[in-house]
Amino acid sequence: MNIKAQIPNLFTMLNLFCGCLAVVMVAEYKFDWAFYFVCFGIFFDFFDGFFARKFGVSGPLGVQLDSLADMVTSGVVPGFVMYKLMQDSDAFGTESYLPFIGFIITLGACYRLAKFNIDERQSDSFIGLPTPANALFFTSLPLINMAFYDDNFSRVIYNKWILIGLTLLSAYIMNAEIPLFSLKIKNFSFAKYKLQIFFLLFSVVLLIFLQILAVPLIIIVYVLLSVFNNIIAKKASV
C-alpha cells in the first residue's frame, strides 16, 4: 500500500468524523461544539487537497471521498441547524412540519457538490458559494444569538420568514452562476493577489473586533466583493 496516497484520504476521513460529531452536537443543542467541529472539518478538508497536490496522488477516489465527507460536514450539519432553529421558532408551532424546510440547504449542498465534481471551470476559482462557507454561515447563527442575546435580536434570528428566506437563498447562491474569487495564494505577488490579501486582512480585523458575529459578515463580504470584482473585470474587458 502506498502510504503517501492514503494521507489525503485520512484527512478526508477526519473531516467526515468531525461532521458526524457536529450532527450529534446539533441534536443535543450544543451549537458551540457543532460550530467548532465544522471548523475542524473544514480545516481537514483543506489539508486533504493540500497533501494530495503536494504528493501528486490526486485521483477519482479522493475526489469522491472528499465530496461525501463534505456532504455531511457542510451539507447535513447546516441543514440540521436550520431545522433546529425553525423547530424552536414559536411561529411554526411544535407540531408543524415546516421546520423540515431547513433541509433544503442540505439538498442545495448536495447538488452543488455533485456539480463541482464535473465542472472543469472551478479548478482555480469557484462558481457559486462553496459549501464550507455556507456551513460556517449557518452554524454561526445560534452562537450569535447566544452571544448577543436580547429580545429584539432573537426575534430577528427566529423570525420564520427570515429563516425561510435564508434557506432558499442558501440553496440558490450555492448553485448560482456567480464567479467567486479563489483564496488560494500560490505565490507572494501582491499585484496578482491584492484582492485576496485585502479580504484576508479585512477578515482578521473583523474576527478580532466582532468575534463570532464576524463569521456571517465575512461570508457576505466575500460574495459582494466577488460580484464587485466581476463587474470591474467585465468593464475592463470591454
PDB file of N, CA, C and O in Angstrom, residues 66-123:
ATOM      1  N   ASP A  66     -13.913  13.107  -0.857  1.00  0.00           N
ATOM      2  CA  ASP A  66     -13.962  14.495  -0.411  1.00  0.00           C
ATOM      3  C   ASP A  66     -15.391  15.024  -0.453  1.00  0.00           C
ATOM      4  O   ASP A  66     -15.855  15.674   0.490  1.00  0.00           O
ATOM      5  N   SER A  67     -16.096  14.757  -1.542  1.00  0.00           N
ATOM      6  CA  SER A  67     -17.471  15.241  -1.670  1.00  0.00           C
ATOM      7  C   SER A  67     -18.410  14.553  -0.675  1.00  0.00           C
ATOM      8  O   SER A  67     -19.307  15.190  -0.117  1.00  0.00           O
ATOM      9  N   LEU A  68     -18.182  13.257  -0.452  1.00  0.00           N
ATOM     10  CA  LEU A  68     -19.026  12.537   0.506  1.00  0.00           C
ATOM     11  C   LEU A  68     -18.828  13.062   1.923  1.00  0.00           C
ATOM     12  O   LEU A  68     -19.788  13.206   2.687  1.00  0.00           O
ATOM     13  N   ALA A  69     -17.579  13.364   2.281  1.00  0.00           N
ATOM     14  CA  ALA A  69     -17.291  13.918   3.606  1.00  0.00           C
ATOM     15  C   ALA A  69     -17.896  15.318   3.733  1.00  0.00           C
ATOM     16  O   ALA A  69     -18.509  15.659   4.756  1.00  0.00           O
ATOM     17  N   ASP A  70     -17.726  16.132   2.692  1.00  0.00           N
ATOM     18  CA  ASP A  70     -18.295  17.485   2.703  1.00  0.00           C
ATOM     19  C   ASP A  70     -19.812  17.454   2.783  1.00  0.00           C
ATOM     20  O   ASP A  70     -20.431  18.368   3.342  1.00  0.00           O
ATOM     21  N   MET A  71     -20.409  16.417   2.218  1.00  0.00           N
ATOM     22  CA  MET A  71     -21.869  16.312   2.235  1.00  0.00           C
ATOM     23  C   MET A  71     -22.388  16.261   3.667  1.00  0.00           C
ATOM     24  O   MET A  71     -23.449  16.814   3.974  1.00  0.00           O
ATOM     25  N   VAL A  72     -21.627  15.634   4.550  1.00  0.00           N
ATOM     26  CA  VAL A  72     -22.038  15.570   5.963  1.00  0.00           C
ATOM     27  C   VAL A  72     -21.672  16.870   6.685  1.00  0.00           C
ATOM     28  O   VAL A  72     -22.534  17.545   7.251  1.00  0.00           O
ATOM     29  N   THR A  73     -20.388  17.230   6.636  1.00  0.00           N
ATOM     30  CA  THR A  73     -19.908  18.389   7.397  1.00  0.00           C
ATOM     31  C   THR A  73     -20.515  19.693   6.912  1.00  0.00           C
ATOM     32  O   THR A  73     -20.907  20.543   7.720  1.00  0.00           O
ATOM     33  N   SER A  74     -20.593  19.856   5.595  1.00  0.00           N
ATOM     34  CA  SER A  74     -21.043  21.138   5.031  1.00  0.00           C
ATOM     35  C   SER A  74     -22.416  21.058   4.377  1.00  0.00           C
ATOM     36  O   SER A  74     -22.859  22.038   3.776  1.00  0.00           O
ATOM     37  N   GLY A  75     -23.062  19.903   4.467  1.00  0.00           N
ATOM     38  CA  GLY A  75     -24.386  19.744   3.878  1.00  0.00           C
ATOM     39  C   GLY A  75     -25.440  19.380   4.908  1.00  0.00           C
ATOM     40  O   GLY A  75     -26.412  20.105   5.111  1.00  0.00           O
ATOM     41  N   VAL A  76     -25.241  18.254   5.581  1.00  0.00           N
ATOM     42  CA  VAL A  76     -26.215  17.798   6.573  1.00  0.00           C
ATOM     43  C   VAL A  76     -26.235  18.725   7.787  1.00  0.00           C
ATOM     44  O   VAL A  76     -27.308  19.107   8.276  1.00  0.00           O
ATOM     45  N   VAL A  77     -25.060  19.111   8.274  1.00  0.00           N
ATOM     46  CA  VAL A  77     -24.989  19.899   9.513  1.00  0.00           C
ATOM     47  C   VAL A  77     -25.716  21.247   9.402  1.00  0.00           C
ATOM     48  O   VAL A  77     -26.568  21.554  10.247  1.00  0.00           O
ATOM     49  N   PRO A  78     -25.421  22.085   8.377  1.00  0.00           N
ATOM     50  CA  PRO A  78     -26.144  23.364   8.317  1.00  0.00           C
ATOM     51  C   PRO A  78     -27.645  23.196   8.102  1.00  0.00           C
ATOM     52  O   PRO A  78     -28.442  23.979   8.625  1.00  0.00           O
ATOM     53  N   GLY A  79     -28.049  22.159   7.358  1.00  0.00           N
ATOM     54  CA  GLY A  79     -29.470  21.892   7.194  1.00  0.00           C
ATOM     55  C   GLY A  79     -30.126  21.511   8.510  1.00  0.00           C
ATOM     56  O   GLY A  79     -31.250  21.939   8.817  1.00  0.00           O
ATOM     57  N   PHE A  80     -29.424  20.716   9.303  1.00  0.00           N
ATOM     58  CA  PHE A  80     -29.925  20.288  10.615  1.00  0.00           C
ATOM     59  C   PHE A  80     -30.007  21.480  11.575  1.00  0.00           C
ATOM     60  O   PHE A  80     -30.951  21.603  12.352  1.00  0.00           O
ATOM     61  N   VAL A  81     -29.011  22.364  11.512  1.00  0.00           N
ATOM     62  CA  VAL A  81     -29.035  23.574  12.338  1.00  0.00           C
ATOM     63  C   VAL A  81     -30.261  24.416  12.004  1.00  0.00           C
ATOM     64  O   VAL A  81     -30.980  24.890  12.897  1.00  0.00           O
ATOM     65  N   MET A  82     -30.531  24.604  10.707  1.00  0.00           N
ATOM     66  CA  MET A  82     -31.694  25.390  10.312  1.00  0.00           C
ATOM     67  C   MET A  82     -32.981  24.699  10.745  1.00  0.00           C
ATOM     68  O   MET A  82     -33.941  25.355  11.172  1.00  0.00           O
ATOM     69  N   TYR A  83     -33.019  23.382  10.640  1.00  0.00           N
ATOM     70  CA  TYR A  83     -34.184  22.636  11.122  1.00  0.00           C
ATOM     71  C   TYR A  83     -34.433  22.919  12.598  1.00  0.00           C
ATOM     72  O   TYR A  83     -35.568  23.170  13.015  1.00  0.00           O
ATOM     73  N   LYS A  84     -33.370  22.909  13.398  1.00  0.00           N
ATOM     74  CA  LYS A  84     -33.496  23.159  14.833  1.00  0.00           C
ATOM     75  C   LYS A  84     -33.945  24.590  15.108  1.00  0.00           C
ATOM     76  O   LYS A  84     -34.767  24.837  15.998  1.00  0.00           O
ATOM     77  N   LEU A  85     -33.392  25.546  14.358  1.00  0.00           N
ATOM     78  CA  LEU A  85     -33.794  26.937  14.542  1.00  0.00           C
ATOM     79  C   LEU A  85     -35.275  27.125  14.226  1.00  0.00           C
ATOM     80  O   LEU A  85     -36.000  27.821  14.942  1.00  0.00           O
ATOM     81  N   MET A  86     -35.722  26.498  13.132  1.00  0.00           N
ATOM     82  CA  MET A  86     -37.135  26.595  12.770  1.00  0.00           C
ATOM     83  C   MET A  86     -38.019  25.869  13.778  1.00  0.00           C
ATOM     84  O   MET A  86     -39.117  26.318  14.110  1.00  0.00           O
ATOM     85  N   GLN A  87     -37.522  24.754  14.279  1.00  0.00           N
ATOM     86  CA  GLN A  87     -38.284  23.979  15.256  1.00  0.00           C
ATOM     87  C   GLN A  87     -38.475  24.777  16.549  1.00  0.00           C
ATOM     88  O   GLN A  87     -39.519  24.679  17.202  1.00  0.00           O
ATOM     89  N   ASP A  88     -37.491  25.571  16.906  1.00  0.00           N
ATOM     90  CA  ASP A  88     -37.554  26.369  18.133  1.00  0.00           C
ATOM     91  C   ASP A  88     -38.326  27.664  17.953  1.00  0.00           C
ATOM     92  O   ASP A  88     -38.594  28.375  18.928  1.00  0.00           O
ATOM     93  N   SER A  89     -38.641  27.998  16.714  1.00  0.00           N
ATOM     94  CA  SER A  89     -39.384  29.226  16.452  1.00  0.00           C
ATOM     95  C   SER A  89     -40.854  29.027  16.807  1.00  0.00           C
ATOM     96  O   SER A  89     -41.516  28.119  16.309  1.00  0.00           O
ATOM     97  N   ASP A  90     -41.369  29.882  17.663  1.00  0.00           N
ATOM     98  CA  ASP A  90     -42.767  29.767  18.079  1.00  0.00           C
ATOM     99  C   ASP A  90     -43.723  29.960  16.907  1.00  0.00           C
ATOM    100  O   ASP A  90     -44.861  29.497  16.927  1.00  0.00           O
ATOM    101  N   ALA A  91     -43.242  30.663  15.875  1.00  0.00           N
ATOM    102  CA  ALA A  91     -44.109  30.971  14.733  1.00  0.00           C
ATOM    103  C   ALA A  91     -44.534  29.705  13.982  1.00  0.00           C
ATOM    104  O   ALA A  91     -45.567  29.687  13.328  1.00  0.00           O
ATOM    105  N   PHE A  92     -43.714  28.643  14.069  1.00  0.00           N
ATOM    106  CA  PHE A  92     -44.038  27.425  13.342  1.00  0.00           C
ATOM    107  C   PHE A  92     -44.946  26.500  14.151  1.00  0.00           C
ATOM    108  O   PHE A  92     -45.687  25.714  13.600  1.00  0.00           O
ATOM    109  N   GLY A  93     -44.847  26.585  15.466  1.00  0.00           N
ATOM    110  CA  GLY A  93     -45.634  25.686  16.293  1.00  0.00           C
ATOM    111  C   GLY A  93     -44.929  24.356  16.480  1.00  0.00           C
ATOM    112  O   GLY A  93     -44.197  23.894  15.602  1.00  0.00           O
ATOM    113  N   THR A  94     -45.158  23.724  17.590  1.00  0.00           N
ATOM    114  CA  THR A  94     -44.425  22.496  17.931  1.00  0.00           C
ATOM    115  C   THR A  94     -44.812  21.312  17.053  1.00  0.00           C
ATOM    116  O   THR A  94     -44.044  20.375  16.909  1.00  0.00           O
ATOM    117  N   GLU A  95     -46.022  21.340  16.472  1.00  0.00           N
ATOM    118  CA  GLU A  95     -46.477  20.203  15.671  1.00  0.00           C
ATOM    119  C   GLU A  95     -46.303  20.426  14.173  1.00  0.00           C
ATOM    120  O   GLU A  95     -46.754  19.614  13.369  1.00  0.00           O
ATOM    121  N   SER A  96     -45.677  21.527  13.792  1.00  0.00           N
ATOM    122  CA  SER A  96     -45.559  21.868  12.378  1.00  0.00           C
ATOM    123  C   SER A  96     -44.480  21.038  11.695  1.00  0.00           C
ATOM    124  O   SER A  96     -43.477  20.653  12.302  1.00  0.00           O
ATOM    125  N   TYR A  97     -44.732  20.767  10.409  1.00  0.00           N
ATOM    126  CA  TYR A  97     -43.732  20.081   9.594  1.00  0.00           C
ATOM    127  C   TYR A  97     -42.861  21.070   8.820  1.00  0.00           C
ATOM    128  O   TYR A  97     -41.938  20.673   8.118  1.00  0.00           O
ATOM    129  N   LEU A  98     -43.145  22.351   8.967  1.00  0.00           N
ATOM    130  CA  LEU A  98     -42.416  23.364   8.222  1.00  0.00           C
ATOM    131  C   LEU A  98     -40.911  23.409   8.542  1.00  0.00           C
ATOM    132  O   LEU A  98     -40.127  23.778   7.667  1.00  0.00           O
ATOM    133  N   PRO A  99     -40.461  23.077   9.760  1.00  0.00           N
ATOM    134  CA  PRO A  99     -39.018  23.094  10.009  1.00  0.00           C
ATOM    135  C   PRO A  99     -38.200  22.219   9.062  1.00  0.00           C
ATOM    136  O   PRO A  99     -37.009  22.471   8.858  1.00  0.00           O
ATOM    137  N   PHE A 100     -38.846  21.212   8.459  1.00  0.00           N
ATOM    138  CA  PHE A 100     -38.116  20.363   7.509  1.00  0.00           C
ATOM    139  C   PHE A 100     -37.673  21.147   6.280  1.00  0.00           C
ATOM    140  O   PHE A 100     -36.836  20.673   5.507  1.00  0.00           O
ATOM    141  N   ILE A 101     -38.239  22.342   6.089  1.00  0.00           N
ATOM    142  CA  ILE A 101     -37.786  23.215   5.010  1.00  0.00           C
ATOM    143  C   ILE A 101     -36.293  23.490   5.141  1.00  0.00           C
ATOM    144  O   ILE A 101     -35.592  23.681   4.150  1.00  0.00           O
ATOM    145  N   GLY A 102     -35.794  23.491   6.376  1.00  0.00           N
ATOM    146  CA  GLY A 102     -34.371  23.754   6.614  1.00  0.00           C
ATOM    147  C   GLY A 102     -33.451  22.821   5.855  1.00  0.00           C
ATOM    148  O   GLY A 102     -32.321  23.200   5.499  1.00  0.00           O
ATOM    149  N   PHE A 103     -33.910  21.610   5.575  1.00  0.00           N
ATOM    150  CA  PHE A 103     -33.060  20.651   4.872  1.00  0.00           C
ATOM    151  C   PHE A 103     -32.948  20.941   3.378  1.00  0.00           C
ATOM    152  O   PHE A 103     -32.239  20.231   2.665  1.00  0.00           O
ATOM    153  N   ILE A 104     -33.641  21.989   2.912  1.00  0.00           N
ATOM    154  CA  ILE A 104     -33.395  22.459   1.540  1.00  0.00           C
ATOM    155  C   ILE A 104     -31.929  22.883   1.400  1.00  0.00           C
ATOM    156  O   ILE A 104     -31.340  22.751   0.329  1.00  0.00           O
ATOM    157  N   ILE A 105     -31.349  23.366   2.497  1.00  0.00           N
ATOM    158  CA  ILE A 105     -29.914  23.698   2.496  1.00  0.00           C
ATOM    159  C   ILE A 105     -29.094  22.456   2.170  1.00  0.00           C
ATOM    160  O   ILE A 105     -28.145  22.501   1.377  1.00  0.00           O
ATOM    161  N   THR A 106     -29.449  21.333   2.771  1.00  0.00           N
ATOM    162  CA  THR A 106     -28.739  20.072   2.528  1.00  0.00           C
ATOM    163  C   THR A 106     -28.892  19.631   1.074  1.00  0.00           C
ATOM    164  O   THR A 106     -27.920  19.185   0.444  1.00  0.00           O
ATOM    165  N   LEU A 107     -30.090  19.774   0.534  1.00  0.00           N
ATOM    166  CA  LEU A 107     -30.321  19.406  -0.860  1.00  0.00           C
ATOM    167  C   LEU A 107     -29.512  20.300  -1.800  1.00  0.00           C
ATOM    168  O   LEU A 107     -28.925  19.824  -2.777  1.00  0.00           O
ATOM    169  N   GLY A 108     -29.488  21.600  -1.503  1.00  0.00           N
ATOM    170  CA  GLY A 108     -28.702  22.520  -2.320  1.00  0.00           C
ATOM    171  C   GLY A 108     -27.221  22.213  -2.266  1.00  0.00           C
ATOM    172  O   GLY A 108     -26.517  22.288  -3.285  1.00  0.00           O
ATOM    173  N   ALA A 109     -26.736  21.831  -1.085  1.00  0.00           N
ATOM    174  CA  ALA A 109     -25.323  21.483  -0.934  1.00  0.00           C
ATOM    175  C   ALA A 109     -24.993  20.217  -1.719  1.00  0.00           C
ATOM    176  O   ALA A 109     -23.931  20.114  -2.352  1.00  0.00           O
ATOM    177  N   CYS A 110     -25.891  19.247  -1.689  1.00  0.00           N
ATOM    178  CA  CYS A 110     -25.679  18.000  -2.429  1.00  0.00           C
ATOM    179  C   CYS A 110     -25.553  18.271  -3.924  1.00  0.00           C
ATOM    180  O   CYS A 110     -24.644  17.761  -4.589  1.00  0.00           O
ATOM    181  N   TYR A 111     -26.466  19.091  -4.447  1.00  0.00           N
ATOM    182  CA  TYR A 111     -26.443  19.418  -5.875  1.00  0.00           C
ATOM    183  C   TYR A 111     -25.172  20.177  -6.224  1.00  0.00           C
ATOM    184  O   TYR A 111     -24.542  19.904  -7.249  1.00  0.00           O
ATOM    185  N   ARG A 112     -24.768  21.106  -5.353  1.00  0.00           N
ATOM    186  CA  ARG A 112     -23.562  21.905  -5.605  1.00  0.00           C
ATOM    187  C   ARG A 112     -22.302  21.026  -5.619  1.00  0.00           C
ATOM    188  O   ARG A 112     -21.431  21.169  -6.479  1.00  0.00           O
ATOM    189  N   LEU A 113     -22.206  20.075  -4.687  1.00  0.00           N
ATOM    190  CA  LEU A 113     -21.039  19.199  -4.613  1.00  0.00           C
ATOM    191  C   LEU A 113     -20.957  18.280  -5.829  1.00  0.00           C
ATOM    192  O   LEU A 113     -19.867  18.034  -6.366  1.00  0.00           O
ATOM    193  N   ALA A 114     -22.104  17.757  -6.263  1.00  0.00           N
ATOM    194  CA  ALA A 114     -22.113  16.901  -7.450  1.00  0.00           C
ATOM    195  C   ALA A 114     -21.710  17.693  -8.690  1.00  0.00           C
ATOM    196  O   ALA A 114     -20.946  17.216  -9.529  1.00  0.00           O
ATOM    197  N   LYS A 115     -22.230  18.920  -8.792  1.00  0.00           N
ATOM    198  CA  LYS A 115     -21.912  19.759  -9.940  1.00  0.00           C
ATOM    199  C   LYS A 115     -20.442  20.161  -9.944  1.00  0.00           C
ATOM    200  O   LYS A 115     -19.801  20.225 -10.998  1.00  0.00           O
ATOM    201  N   PHE A 116     -19.899  20.402  -8.743  1.00  0.00           N
ATOM    202  CA  PHE A 116     -18.495  20.806  -8.620  1.00  0.00           C
ATOM    203  C   PHE A 116     -17.556  19.727  -9.171  1.00  0.00           C
ATOM    204  O   PHE A 116     -16.529  20.029  -9.781  1.00  0.00           O
ATOM    205  N   ASN A 117     -17.907  18.458  -8.941  1.00  0.00           N
ATOM    206  CA  ASN A 117     -17.042  17.349  -9.367  1.00  0.00           C
ATOM    207  C   ASN A 117     -16.912  17.239 -10.881  1.00  0.00           C
ATOM    208  O   ASN A 117     -15.936  16.680 -11.388  1.00  0.00           O
ATOM    209  N   ILE A 118     -17.896  17.749 -11.619  1.00  0.00           N
ATOM    210  CA  ILE A 118     -17.860  17.603 -13.080  1.00  0.00           C
ATOM    211  C   ILE A 118     -17.672  18.940 -13.796  1.00  0.00           C
ATOM    212  O   ILE A 118     -17.656  18.984 -15.021  1.00  0.00           O
ATOM    213  N   ASP A 119     -17.523  20.021 -13.008  1.00  0.00           N
ATOM    214  CA  ASP A 119     -17.378  21.354 -13.594  1.00  0.00           C
ATOM    215  C   ASP A 119     -15.902  21.712 -13.678  1.00  0.00           C
ATOM    216  O   ASP A 119     -15.268  22.017 -12.672  1.00  0.00           O
ATOM    217  N   GLU A 120     -15.334  21.667 -14.879  1.00  0.00           N
ATOM    218  CA  GLU A 120     -13.905  21.932 -15.059  1.00  0.00           C
ATOM    219  C   GLU A 120     -13.555  23.407 -14.915  1.00  0.00           C
ATOM    220  O   GLU A 120     -12.380  23.770 -14.852  1.00  0.00           O
ATOM    221  N   ARG A 121     -14.559  24.277 -14.829  1.00  0.00           N
ATOM    222  CA  ARG A 121     -14.302  25.710 -14.676  1.00  0.00           C
ATOM    223  C   ARG A 121     -13.880  26.073 -13.257  1.00  0.00           C
ATOM    224  O   ARG A 121     -13.395  27.171 -13.018  1.00  0.00           O
ATOM    225  N   GLN A 122     -14.045  25.173 -12.293  1.00  0.00           N
ATOM    226  CA  GLN A 122     -13.834  25.516 -10.891  1.00  0.00           C
ATOM    227  C   GLN A 122     -12.533  24.953 -10.320  1.00  0.00           C
ATOM    228  O   GLN A 122     -12.422  24.715  -9.115  1.00  0.00           O
ATOM    229  N   SER A 123     -11.551  24.778 -11.176  1.00  0.00           N
ATOM    230  CA  SER A 123     -10.271  24.259 -10.693  1.00  0.00           C
ATOM    231  C   SER A 123      -9.468  25.310  -9.927  1.00  0.00           C
ATOM    232  O   SER A 123      -8.766  24.994  -8.966  1.00  0.00           O
TER     233      SER A 123
END
